[in-house]
Amino acid sequence: MWIWLGSSLFLLCLIIVLLLLSHIKLQFFAKRSNKNDMVTIDVTLLFGLISLHYKIPEIELKNLQEGLIFRGENSNNLNEGQTANHEQAINKHKIEQWADDFRTMLEATLGLRGWMKASLKHIKVTQLDWSTNIALSNAAHTATLTGFAWALKSTLIGFLSYRISLQQRPKLFVVPKFGSPPLFVSQLKCKARIRLGYALYASFVLIFRVLRENKGLRKWLKILSKAKSAKSSERE
């Protein structure tokens, strides 16, 4: 009996260790071809036992007041065959609301910026490919836009490399298409991962930092409640 009990405990501990050492994997794909858009996000964890899929097949720019409208659908392998459709608007009001919520988070969490920097460093980017084809009716304008695209990509990747761990050198391409009809095609593919054990540890640290701050938990619950209410109203 003791041998059986000891073996069961050893097996249980081994499974827990393996799960903690497993990775949460993220795959992000985005493509813009003139006015056609496609964005997909896939998240897998526990060796693929749980997978989440989010797809945005349509992004519409209404106007300066209404902003961008994202129409997407999400699914997971826990509810086979069930897909939920969502519509999300990102406008000036929404951005101001996010900025206000972030300021509240900073006030409600002890050392939130330090926690974010430490957590981001544990994200490993294993693939980052970003290619862009550009063509304008004027060759000089095409060359100018190509140079701007190179500068933008280099700046963004340089900023990113200081905050997360790039496991492979990013593959960046900007190809001017001289003599071609106006064209803009950009494709971004990114794969990243973080250990499940560290993600859980970082979550516990965040909760501890929130609890240490005066009225921190109350402020966080207020933000989450407001976000839930906004999501419900958007669905209606």
PDB file of N, CA and C in Angstrom, residues 27 38-44 51-56 73-77 83-84:
ATOM      1  N   GLN A  27       0.458  32.397 -31.355  1.00  0.00           N
ATOM      2  CA  GLN A  27       0.729  32.627 -32.774  1.00  0.00           C
ATOM      3  C   GLN A  27      -0.152  33.781 -33.248  1.00  0.00           C
ATOM      4  N   MET A  38      -6.980  40.604 -42.551  1.00  0.00           N
ATOM      5  CA  MET A  38      -7.138  39.325 -41.892  1.00  0.00           C
ATOM      6  C   MET A  38      -6.196  39.266 -40.695  1.00  0.00           C
ATOM      7  N   VAL A  39      -6.752  38.992 -39.516  1.00  0.00           N
ATOM      8  CA  VAL A  39      -5.955  38.856 -38.301  1.00  0.00           C
ATOM      9  C   VAL A  39      -6.405  37.586 -37.597  1.00  0.00           C
ATOM     10  N   THR A  40      -5.454  36.731 -37.229  1.00  0.00           N
ATOM     11  CA  THR A  40      -5.773  35.528 -36.460  1.00  0.00           C
ATOM     12  C   THR A  40      -4.825  35.431 -35.263  1.00  0.00           C
ATOM     13  N   ILE A  41      -5.363  34.991 -34.146  1.00  0.00           N
ATOM     14  CA  ILE A  41      -4.591  34.794 -32.924  1.00  0.00           C
ATOM     15  C   ILE A  41      -4.907  33.401 -32.387  1.00  0.00           C
ATOM     16  N   ASP A  42      -3.871  32.606 -32.156  1.00  0.00           N
ATOM     17  CA  ASP A  42      -4.031  31.261 -31.614  1.00  0.00           C
ATOM     18  C   ASP A  42      -3.204  31.127 -30.343  1.00  0.00           C
ATOM     19  N   VAL A  43      -3.827  30.618 -29.299  1.00  0.00           N
ATOM     20  CA  VAL A  43      -3.159  30.398 -28.021  1.00  0.00           C
ATOM     21  C   VAL A  43      -3.356  28.941 -27.619  1.00  0.00           C
ATOM     22  N   THR A  44      -2.265  28.247 -27.307  1.00  0.00           N
ATOM     23  CA  THR A  44      -2.341  26.862 -26.842  1.00  0.00           C
ATOM     24  C   THR A  44      -1.567  26.720 -25.540  1.00  0.00           C
ATOM     25  N   SER A  51      -6.835  25.028 -26.401  1.00  0.00           N
ATOM     26  CA  SER A  51      -6.452  25.925 -27.498  1.00  0.00           C
ATOM     27  C   SER A  51      -7.559  26.948 -27.723  1.00  0.00           C
ATOM     28  N   LEU A  52      -7.147  28.164 -27.979  1.00  0.00           N
ATOM     29  CA  LEU A  52      -8.072  29.262 -28.232  1.00  0.00           C
ATOM     30  C   LEU A  52      -7.755  29.857 -29.598  1.00  0.00           C
ATOM     31  N   HIS A  53      -8.791  30.193 -30.332  1.00  0.00           N
ATOM     32  CA  HIS A  53      -8.609  30.741 -31.676  1.00  0.00           C
ATOM     33  C   HIS A  53      -9.461  31.992 -31.809  1.00  0.00           C
ATOM     34  N   TYR A  54      -8.849  33.082 -32.257  1.00  0.00           N
ATOM     35  CA  TYR A  54      -9.568  34.334 -32.474  1.00  0.00           C
ATOM     36  C   TYR A  54      -9.262  34.824 -33.884  1.00  0.00           C
ATOM     37  N   LYS A  55     -10.306  35.190 -34.591  1.00  0.00           N
ATOM     38  CA  LYS A  55     -10.152  35.587 -35.987  1.00  0.00           C
ATOM     39  C   LYS A  55     -10.872  36.904 -36.230  1.00  0.00           C
ATOM     40  N   ILE A  56     -10.173  37.845 -36.883  1.00  0.00           N
ATOM     41  CA  ILE A  56     -10.765  39.126 -37.260  1.00  0.00           C
ATOM     42  C   ILE A  56     -10.719  39.222 -38.789  1.00  0.00           C
ATOM     43  N   GLU A  73     -14.432  36.634 -34.619  1.00  0.00           N
ATOM     44  CA  GLU A  73     -15.062  35.436 -34.069  1.00  0.00           C
ATOM     45  C   GLU A  73     -14.022  34.654 -33.293  1.00  0.00           C
ATOM     46  N   ASN A  74     -14.439  34.043 -32.208  1.00  0.00           N
ATOM     47  CA  ASN A  74     -13.504  33.261 -31.405  1.00  0.00           C
ATOM     48  C   ASN A  74     -14.087  31.889 -31.090  1.00  0.00           C
ATOM     49  N   SER A  75     -13.197  30.931 -30.912  1.00  0.00           N
ATOM     50  CA  SER A  75     -13.602  29.563 -30.599  1.00  0.00           C
ATOM     51  C   SER A  75     -12.500  28.913 -29.780  1.00  0.00           C
ATOM     52  N   ASN A  76     -12.817  27.774 -29.162  1.00  0.00           N
ATOM     53  CA  ASN A  76     -11.828  26.996 -28.422  1.00  0.00           C
ATOM     54  C   ASN A  76     -12.177  25.528 -28.517  1.00  0.00           C
ATOM     55  N   ASN A  77     -11.234  24.681 -28.142  1.00  0.00           N
ATOM     56  CA  ASN A  77     -11.448  23.242 -28.286  1.00  0.00           C
ATOM     57  C   ASN A  77     -12.245  22.644 -27.128  1.00  0.00           C
ATOM     58  N   THR A  83     -18.936  28.802 -32.028  1.00  0.00           N
ATOM     59  CA  THR A  83     -18.174  29.997 -32.385  1.00  0.00           C
ATOM     60  C   THR A  83     -18.964  31.233 -31.983  1.00  0.00           C
ATOM     61  N   ALA A  84     -18.280  32.158 -31.329  1.00  0.00           N
ATOM     62  CA  ALA A  84     -18.931  33.405 -30.896  1.00  0.00           C
ATOM     63  C   ALA A  84     -18.436  34.551 -31.765  1.00  0.00           C
TER      64      ALA A  84
END
